XYZ file of C-alpha atoms in Angstrom:
598
model
C 48.995 130.611 109.041
C 49.782 126.912 109.715
C 52.230 126.166 112.581
C 55.197 124.085 111.749
C 54.745 120.857 113.170
C 57.204 119.743 116.355
C 59.397 116.927 116.218
C 58.358 114.345 118.384
C 60.577 113.653 121.837
C 61.066 109.869 120.387
C 62.729 110.946 116.943
C 66.016 111.845 118.624
C 65.343 108.300 120.727
C 64.963 106.692 117.860
C 67.916 108.199 116.080
C 70.499 107.293 118.506
C 69.010 104.171 118.798
C 69.247 103.597 115.190
C 72.808 105.016 115.238
C 73.871 102.314 118.338
C 72.635 99.512 116.130
C 74.116 100.664 113.126
C 77.505 101.689 115.059
C 77.811 99.311 117.301
C 75.540 96.203 117.026
C 75.565 95.449 113.219
C 79.361 95.466 113.299
C 79.613 93.285 116.589
C 77.220 90.977 114.832
C 79.308 90.799 111.384
C 82.379 90.676 113.447
C 81.215 87.865 115.092
C 80.047 85.937 112.131
C 83.528 86.779 110.512
C 85.639 85.270 113.018
C 83.107 82.225 113.900
C 83.417 81.382 110.141
C 87.149 81.935 109.694
C 87.733 80.296 113.150
C 85.652 76.856 111.376
C 87.388 77.698 108.249
C 91.329 77.650 110.474
C 90.159 74.828 112.278
C 88.971 72.745 109.150
C 92.011 73.681 107.590
C 94.256 72.835 109.970
C 92.397 69.387 110.491
C 92.798 68.988 106.932
C 96.142 69.151 107.195
C 96.568 66.838 109.697
C 94.051 64.709 107.983
C 95.938 64.174 105.219
C 99.162 63.300 107.019
C 97.441 61.373 108.962
C 96.038 59.410 106.008
C 99.375 59.393 104.019
C 100.799 58.047 107.072
C 98.399 55.277 107.467
C 98.501 54.238 103.879
C 102.041 53.830 103.187
C 102.156 51.902 106.742
C 99.241 49.732 105.591
C 100.540 49.487 101.765
C 104.106 48.312 103.603
C 102.738 45.797 105.687
C 100.924 43.800 103.268
C 103.212 44.162 100.592
C 105.647 42.755 102.855
C 103.401 39.709 103.267
C 103.355 39.635 99.567
C 106.877 39.314 99.386
C 107.612 37.091 102.075
C 104.791 35.112 100.449
C 106.589 34.770 97.373
C 110.511 34.078 99.077
C 108.140 30.827 100.145
C 107.101 29.953 96.822
C 111.044 29.634 95.443
C 111.558 27.404 98.473
C 113.723 24.277 96.904
C 110.897 22.046 99.064
C 108.048 24.078 97.841
C 109.478 24.220 94.427
C 110.192 20.055 94.278
C 106.811 19.460 95.661
C 105.115 21.864 92.880
C 106.762 19.855 89.990
C 105.439 16.523 91.198
C 102.319 15.040 89.279
C 100.651 13.060 92.107
C 98.657 9.797 89.809
C 96.792 7.484 92.198
C 95.007 8.349 95.667
C 97.811 7.411 97.455
C 100.246 9.836 95.765
C 97.986 12.338 96.146
C 97.164 11.783 99.699
C 101.106 12.081 100.431
C 101.166 15.252 98.169
C 98.404 16.755 99.897
C 100.179 15.772 103.494
C 103.600 17.080 102.370
C 102.100 20.521 101.243
C 99.966 20.614 104.390
C 103.165 20.305 106.378
C 105.090 22.613 104.452
C 102.822 25.640 104.556
C 102.067 25.412 108.263
C 105.853 25.887 108.875
C 105.479 28.964 106.544
C 102.296 29.953 108.174
C 103.565 30.323 111.324
C 106.549 32.229 110.220
C 104.738 34.915 107.925
C 102.260 35.259 111.142
C 98.845 34.724 108.786
C 95.823 33.615 109.724
C 96.111 30.759 106.636
C 99.061 29.887 103.702
C 96.819 27.782 101.247
C 97.943 25.855 97.848
C 95.033 24.620 95.599
C 96.363 22.840 92.133
C 95.056 24.347 89.070
C 93.264 21.216 88.151
C 91.582 20.927 91.733
C 88.879 18.462 90.490
C 91.661 16.212 89.393
C 92.739 15.966 93.217
C 89.555 14.868 94.895
C 91.442 13.816 98.043
C 93.132 17.012 98.606
C 91.087 19.014 101.005
C 88.061 17.396 100.504
C 86.230 19.656 103.669
C 87.240 22.901 102.775
C 88.417 22.840 98.685
C 85.635 21.385 97.047
C 83.646 24.136 95.499
C 86.674 26.267 95.511
C 87.444 25.473 91.863
C 83.695 26.921 91.096
C 84.520 30.339 92.544
C 84.543 33.213 89.885
C 87.625 34.210 91.447
C 89.281 31.023 91.141
C 88.772 30.834 87.043
C 89.625 34.254 86.866
C 92.764 34.026 88.413
C 93.238 30.822 86.966
C 93.123 32.691 83.037
C 94.552 35.651 83.150
C 97.492 34.769 86.198
C 96.957 38.510 87.720
C 97.706 38.543 91.363
C 94.674 40.429 93.300
C 93.472 41.198 96.882
C 90.224 39.686 98.094
C 87.797 40.414 100.317
C 86.112 36.789 102.092
C 83.486 37.072 104.814
C 82.496 33.984 106.967
C 79.292 33.502 105.029
C 81.329 32.964 101.348
C 82.509 29.580 100.298
C 86.157 29.718 101.199
C 87.659 29.068 104.429
C 84.408 29.496 107.402
C 86.206 32.052 109.568
C 84.230 33.515 112.240
C 85.644 36.866 111.559
C 86.278 38.830 107.525
C 89.889 37.722 106.482
C 91.874 39.652 103.447
C 93.357 36.909 100.937
C 96.616 37.756 98.796
C 95.610 35.267 95.699
C 98.252 34.181 93.639
C 99.020 31.971 90.803
C 101.779 29.724 90.478
C 103.441 28.715 87.080
C 105.816 25.629 86.458
C 109.293 27.331 85.901
C 110.220 24.894 83.136
C 107.281 25.082 81.309
C 105.677 28.135 82.703
C 102.238 26.428 82.671
C 100.091 27.014 85.532
C 100.257 24.285 88.178
C 98.481 25.936 91.365
C 96.714 28.617 93.153
C 97.961 30.330 96.436
C 96.023 31.954 99.281
C 97.553 34.255 101.770
C 94.534 34.525 104.573
C 95.081 37.741 106.738
C 92.488 38.825 109.242
C 90.717 41.758 109.211
C 91.503 42.682 112.607
C 95.137 42.685 111.857
C 94.878 46.094 109.747
C 92.632 47.640 112.214
C 95.654 49.360 114.196
C 96.992 51.013 110.388
C 93.944 52.177 109.551
C 92.465 53.583 113.369
C 95.865 54.390 115.064
C 95.606 55.942 118.079
C 92.293 57.317 119.292
C 91.063 60.070 117.065
C 88.672 62.804 117.737
C 84.872 62.359 118.958
C 82.696 60.910 115.730
C 86.056 60.771 113.935
C 86.318 57.370 111.333
C 88.645 55.970 109.488
C 87.543 53.295 106.831
C 89.233 51.382 103.928
C 87.463 50.947 100.705
C 88.047 48.676 97.447
C 87.927 49.782 93.662
C 84.343 48.962 93.599
C 82.906 50.917 96.669
C 82.974 47.678 98.833
C 84.137 47.895 102.556
C 87.215 46.387 103.192
C 87.137 47.653 107.237
C 85.164 49.835 109.278
C 84.874 49.946 113.023
C 81.402 49.057 112.429
C 81.704 45.295 111.221
C 78.074 45.122 109.706
C 79.876 47.576 107.162
C 82.412 45.290 105.938
C 81.745 43.685 102.699
C 78.947 46.111 102.066
C 78.579 48.768 99.116
C 79.342 52.408 101.217
C 76.392 54.195 100.195
C 78.081 57.508 99.703
C 77.682 58.789 95.816
C 79.547 62.106 96.683
C 82.359 60.290 98.179
C 82.909 57.592 95.298
C 82.353 60.526 92.998
C 85.474 62.054 93.998
C 87.688 59.186 94.741
C 86.765 58.087 90.849
C 88.375 61.930 90.147
C 90.966 62.571 92.136
C 93.990 60.502 94.402
C 93.999 62.319 97.507
C 92.061 65.066 98.344
C 89.370 66.705 101.536
C 85.317 68.061 100.763
C 82.850 69.185 102.986
C 79.673 67.203 102.543
C 77.086 64.685 104.506
C 78.047 61.190 105.145
C 76.256 58.732 107.412
C 73.575 61.850 107.888
C 75.687 64.280 109.377
C 77.810 67.075 107.373
C 81.124 65.780 107.944
C 84.942 66.762 106.653
C 86.175 64.052 104.330
C 89.412 63.531 103.338
C 91.065 60.162 101.857
C 93.878 58.972 99.997
C 94.390 55.797 97.015
C 97.115 53.292 97.941
C 100.034 52.905 95.450
C 99.897 49.567 94.916
C 97.185 47.975 95.559
C 93.600 49.487 94.276
C 91.798 50.509 97.545
C 91.155 53.847 99.639
C 91.706 55.317 102.755
C 88.963 57.384 104.130
C 88.951 59.575 107.389
C 85.693 61.402 108.158
C 84.892 63.752 111.117
C 81.604 65.892 111.728
C 82.017 69.416 111.148
C 79.905 69.802 114.847
C 83.245 67.997 116.624
C 85.066 70.842 114.778
C 82.912 73.509 115.903
C 82.018 72.614 119.324
C 84.388 74.628 121.118
C 83.664 77.826 118.522
C 79.836 77.541 119.585
C 80.361 77.602 122.924
C 82.220 81.103 122.457
C 79.851 81.775 119.817
C 76.945 81.337 122.625
C 78.927 83.345 125.402
C 79.238 86.009 122.375
C 75.501 86.152 121.914
C 74.880 85.932 125.728
C 77.361 89.156 126.050
C 75.612 91.002 122.919
C 72.078 90.569 124.499
C 73.295 91.853 127.598
C 75.351 94.876 125.834
C 72.359 95.768 123.947
C 69.845 96.171 126.571
C 72.512 97.984 128.872
C 73.308 100.197 125.837
C 69.076 100.655 125.608
C 69.056 101.833 129.277
C 71.780 104.048 128.836
C 70.002 105.315 125.613
C 66.552 105.707 127.435
C 68.417 107.536 130.054
C 69.830 109.921 127.721
C 66.840 110.666 125.434
C 64.655 110.910 128.910
C 67.321 113.401 130.762
C 68.829 115.192 127.744
C 66.493 115.264 124.829
C 63.060 116.302 126.347
C 64.730 119.528 127.620
C 66.196 119.925 124.127
C 62.859 119.597 122.460
C 61.719 122.128 125.340
C 64.338 124.386 124.396
C 64.051 123.906 120.616
C 59.980 124.579 120.985
C 61.003 128.023 122.868
C 63.438 128.551 120.056
C 60.466 127.819 117.093
C 58.609 130.765 119.155
C 61.200 133.010 119.328
C 61.580 132.692 115.707
C 57.676 133.658 114.828
C 58.130 136.421 116.869
C 57.519 135.991 120.470
C 59.968 137.571 122.651
C 57.797 137.157 125.555
C 59.051 134.058 126.400
C 61.072 132.387 128.982
C 61.937 128.850 129.910
C 61.590 127.344 133.539
C 64.115 128.307 135.914
C 67.141 125.414 135.799
C 69.256 124.605 138.649
C 71.327 121.883 136.341
C 74.681 122.692 136.325
C 75.606 120.577 133.333
C 75.532 121.654 129.617
C 71.878 121.710 129.455
C 71.343 123.882 132.506
C 73.582 126.551 130.780
C 71.486 126.382 127.746
C 68.434 127.146 129.614
C 69.979 130.578 131.427
C 71.495 131.387 128.175
C 68.832 131.186 126.362
C 66.672 132.842 128.705
C 69.577 135.652 128.673
C 69.840 135.812 124.882
C 65.848 136.531 124.765
C 66.738 139.469 127.453
C 69.283 140.928 125.387
C 67.359 140.771 122.462
C 64.643 142.509 124.026
C 67.400 145.072 124.986
C 68.724 145.589 121.544
C 65.177 145.812 119.757
C 64.528 148.656 122.124
C 68.165 150.082 121.602
C 67.587 149.708 117.691
C 64.666 151.199 117.571
C 66.217 154.433 119.664
C 69.370 153.982 117.629
C 67.515 154.310 114.382
C 65.358 157.193 115.449
C 68.701 159.249 116.631
C 70.095 158.388 113.311
C 67.157 160.195 111.012
C 67.689 163.206 113.253
C 71.378 163.113 112.442
C 70.872 162.707 109.209
C 68.495 165.534 108.449
C 70.923 167.670 110.588
C 74.044 166.574 107.878
C 71.751 167.128 104.986
C 70.806 170.621 106.214
C 74.391 171.394 106.644
C 76.120 170.259 103.611
C 78.261 172.195 101.706
C 77.903 171.942 97.859
C 81.448 171.096 96.334
C 81.186 173.124 93.531
C 80.608 176.385 95.319
C 83.616 175.556 96.992
C 85.110 175.336 93.624
C 83.645 178.756 92.410
C 84.699 179.995 95.842
C 88.303 179.576 95.343
C 88.225 180.227 91.690
C 86.994 183.895 92.507
C 89.822 184.454 95.137
C 92.162 183.034 92.399
C 90.878 185.355 90.060
C 91.070 188.678 92.333
C 94.610 187.747 93.518
C 95.419 187.911 89.486
C 93.745 191.316 89.232
C 95.688 192.675 91.815
C 98.998 190.727 90.542
C 99.323 188.625 93.841
C 100.803 185.612 91.663
C 101.410 183.131 94.881
C 98.150 183.680 95.714
C 96.946 182.826 92.681
C 99.230 179.752 92.051
C 98.410 178.447 95.923
C 95.046 178.694 95.748
C 94.601 177.223 92.425
C 96.770 174.144 93.657
C 94.620 174.107 96.453
C 91.198 173.771 94.282
C 93.238 170.929 92.217
C 94.190 169.185 95.331
C 90.559 169.207 97.131
C 89.044 168.378 93.011
C 91.494 165.455 92.632
C 90.900 164.155 96.314
C 87.564 163.734 96.232
C 87.461 162.125 92.720
C 83.606 162.582 91.944
C 83.354 160.234 95.006
C 85.333 157.183 93.064
C 87.574 155.319 94.948
C 90.041 154.627 91.948
C 92.006 157.160 90.300
C 94.640 156.473 87.890
C 98.147 156.698 88.522
C 98.621 160.199 86.523
C 95.897 161.950 88.470
C 97.636 160.671 91.543
C 100.956 161.847 90.379
C 98.905 165.851 89.648
C 97.448 165.465 93.174
C 100.596 164.919 94.610
C 102.088 167.591 92.434
C 99.454 170.178 93.873
C 100.163 169.620 97.257
C 104.136 170.038 96.757
C 103.402 173.308 95.208
C 101.334 174.712 98.328
C 104.206 173.406 100.513
C 106.243 175.006 98.390
C 104.496 178.218 99.161
C 104.049 177.667 102.799
C 108.000 176.966 103.282
C 108.931 179.839 101.176
C 111.499 177.411 100.180
C 112.039 175.125 97.113
C 111.132 171.629 97.553
C 113.151 169.121 95.241
C 111.487 165.880 94.121
C 112.281 163.841 91.387
C 109.061 161.724 89.426
C 110.948 158.601 87.577
C 107.103 157.051 86.685
C 107.140 155.084 83.949
C 104.864 156.400 81.189
C 103.196 152.603 80.570
C 101.515 152.959 83.831
C 100.305 156.376 84.056
C 96.762 155.255 83.016
C 96.110 152.297 85.179
C 93.745 152.293 87.808
C 95.233 152.719 91.762
C 93.665 153.636 94.899
C 93.158 157.270 95.355
C 95.153 159.230 98.023
C 97.800 156.463 97.919
C 100.933 158.869 97.558
C 100.322 162.215 98.791
C 100.569 160.895 102.533
C 103.559 159.189 101.726
C 105.109 162.531 100.166
C 103.963 164.793 103.383
C 105.264 162.194 105.742
C 109.070 162.617 103.622
C 108.531 166.644 103.429
C 107.518 166.876 107.138
C 109.609 164.110 108.848
C 112.805 164.078 106.566
C 113.488 167.173 104.786
C 111.972 169.885 106.010
C 114.779 170.786 108.580
C 117.165 170.988 105.671
C 114.907 171.784 102.447
C 118.155 173.005 100.382
C 119.820 169.860 100.721
C 116.933 167.613 101.181
C 115.582 165.340 98.365
C 112.506 162.971 97.596
C 112.437 160.654 94.922
C 109.569 158.947 93.692
C 109.706 156.090 91.757
C 106.759 153.857 89.792
C 107.404 150.890 87.676
C 105.327 147.242 87.007
C 106.423 144.497 88.498
C 104.339 141.175 86.985
C 101.131 141.547 88.209
C 101.821 144.160 90.707
C 102.557 148.322 90.150
C 105.366 148.814 92.351
C 106.235 152.686 93.882
C 109.391 153.412 95.726
C 109.785 156.761 97.644
C 113.429 157.657 99.349
C 114.304 161.123 100.586
C 118.009 161.565 102.144
C 116.644 163.322 105.640
C 117.419 162.141 109.255
C 115.134 158.904 108.998
C 112.897 157.564 111.347
C 114.591 156.827 114.795
C 114.638 153.291 115.836
C 112.122 153.502 118.544
C 109.694 155.540 116.694
C 110.250 153.088 113.359
C 109.347 150.066 115.842
C 106.376 151.734 117.206
C 105.389 152.551 113.476
C 105.733 149.129 112.709
C 103.469 147.850 115.430
C 101.217 150.419 114.334
C 100.414 149.178 111.007
C 100.330 145.414 112.340
C 97.073 146.590 114.418
C 93.548 145.554 113.360
C 92.315 148.523 115.085
C 92.850 152.440 113.871
C 95.180 154.461 115.638
C 94.394 157.670 117.793
C 94.374 160.524 115.860
C 97.584 162.604 117.478
C 99.717 159.848 117.127
C 102.524 159.943 114.699
C 102.198 157.809 111.105
C 98.365 158.439 111.351
C 98.259 158.996 107.151
C 100.964 155.845 106.452
C 98.731 153.846 108.829
C 95.869 154.750 106.626
C 97.356 153.944 103.764
C 98.632 150.386 104.702
C 95.312 149.445 106.415
C 93.531 150.702 102.792
C 95.934 148.660 100.909
C 95.419 145.433 103.199
C 91.406 145.505 103.723
C 91.392 146.071 99.908
C 94.005 143.771 98.786
C 95.256 141.277 101.840
C 98.118 141.605 103.839
C 100.887 141.174 101.279
C 100.049 145.057 100.230
C 101.222 146.310 103.612
C 103.830 148.879 103.674
C 107.072 148.063 103.511
C 109.422 150.723 105.199
C 113.057 150.963 105.912
C 115.380 153.584 107.718
C 119.179 154.528 107.767
C 119.908 156.626 110.224
C 121.331 159.816 109.179
C 120.591 158.514 105.596
C 116.833 158.984 105.252
C 114.318 156.736 104.490
C 112.392 154.322 101.961
C 108.886 153.267 101.885
C 107.558 151.124 99.300
C 104.131 150.452 98.211
C 102.916 147.511 95.994
C 99.585 147.717 94.491
C 97.946 145.374 91.965
C 97.305 145.336 88.516
C 93.903 146.207 88.047
C 91.690 146.164 84.427
C 92.160 149.026 82.573
C 88.803 149.191 81.607
C 87.548 149.435 85.310
C 85.848 152.837 84.959
C 83.392 152.773 87.751
C 85.418 153.841 90.201
C 85.141 150.698 92.614
C 86.878 147.347 92.932
C 85.786 144.600 91.851
């Protein structure tokens, strides 16, 4: 026979470790990841809202500033002195010099009022004015932007760098370029430029000091940098296809992508009246820096927690599971029939020690029980032999009673004959061929046989009224239910006054139950006796043979055992007026002829 392989002691330890990982470590890691991602999401969302609101404010302030300069420049062009000077058409060199001097004086005055870098006027046919701005305007007429605005007349904002063929400023400037038409002929007469240093818009774009790594810059409609903190980027095409794609699709928005070599949260807003876009970017590392510190502390705590937990697990498995494994091994030996085993004595006062001592006591008790069962089996065999040798054949008893009845009839002793006949019927119906079930009809015959015997004993009539519904007479019922009740009514109800005493037995069907009600008009059961009887009916154990109500208790207990507590006897008493007992019995299948209850 193959021995069952014992599980290794480490299997329980591995199970506990696995449960520890599944129940604690995995949820802890998931919770850490979830809170970290949600924190980043929340910070990004908050920063997005803040960035967008800040960008909207900055774009509005910048646009108000630039358009304010534009509006004031328009006012300058409508001044009477400027308008009169523009309507002149200088011819010779002397007139051109006078025109240039007068225009320069007027523009310088307005330039200081506008607070701009330079306010300049170029005649539309600049090549016809050789004396006008010889130093810095000689080649302006050849610039593409000059020819473009000369032709279409659309004003524009343009960035000029120091290396461009314009005013050689040491810093980049933003120019508002606008064509001027004659108010009488509507013909173009010149082009005005208003130069603003790029540094002038710095405060509108950068504002207060932002977070570490945060950058805010300005792009034109072609993706060239108008302003950037890093001056070397001004005028260059900003190298970010994703950003250009977003700007072309939306007027404002926020996305996360790589920009300037790091993954950043990028927000942008387009200006309404100027085709520029203000962009703000902040590296995600800057946003998540506080969370990373928390995450590091969390991971350190998790490692310490796991090490501490594993130490506890190893302690538990070594101190508790090893003794349990030894106990299981001994139990397996006990299963194989080896009762001569004993665990080593344990002085531990915990549950393990109690298990060890309990197992040893159990093994000892099993050995004692085996010996006791063996002895009891031997005695039982002897008793069975004695019972078999002393059994009386019921047919012999029936034949003997029949012979007594026949002798009584021969000697014309009718009472003896009837009494013996009733006793024989009572015995036959009570035994019921060893079957537990009988019918209502046979049960009523048994009760009637018992009543005839009692009449003969008393020498006085016993008045019983039978009110049994014929439809239930052939229904199955437990045997010996009604006779103990009638016996109780005769002996404790009407025995003292049989002449006026009366017993009524009612039988009917109510739904799925058979209901039998036995009532008498005797003196009734005393209150104290009734309480004792009810308490007896509620007990789980049997009563003493000498106690009152043994028959009632047996009937109630049989009904309860077979059909449940709902079918206990119901006893009610009106002192001086009699007793009423109700039996409820479930309706059983009519074809149940086995004598057993399914």
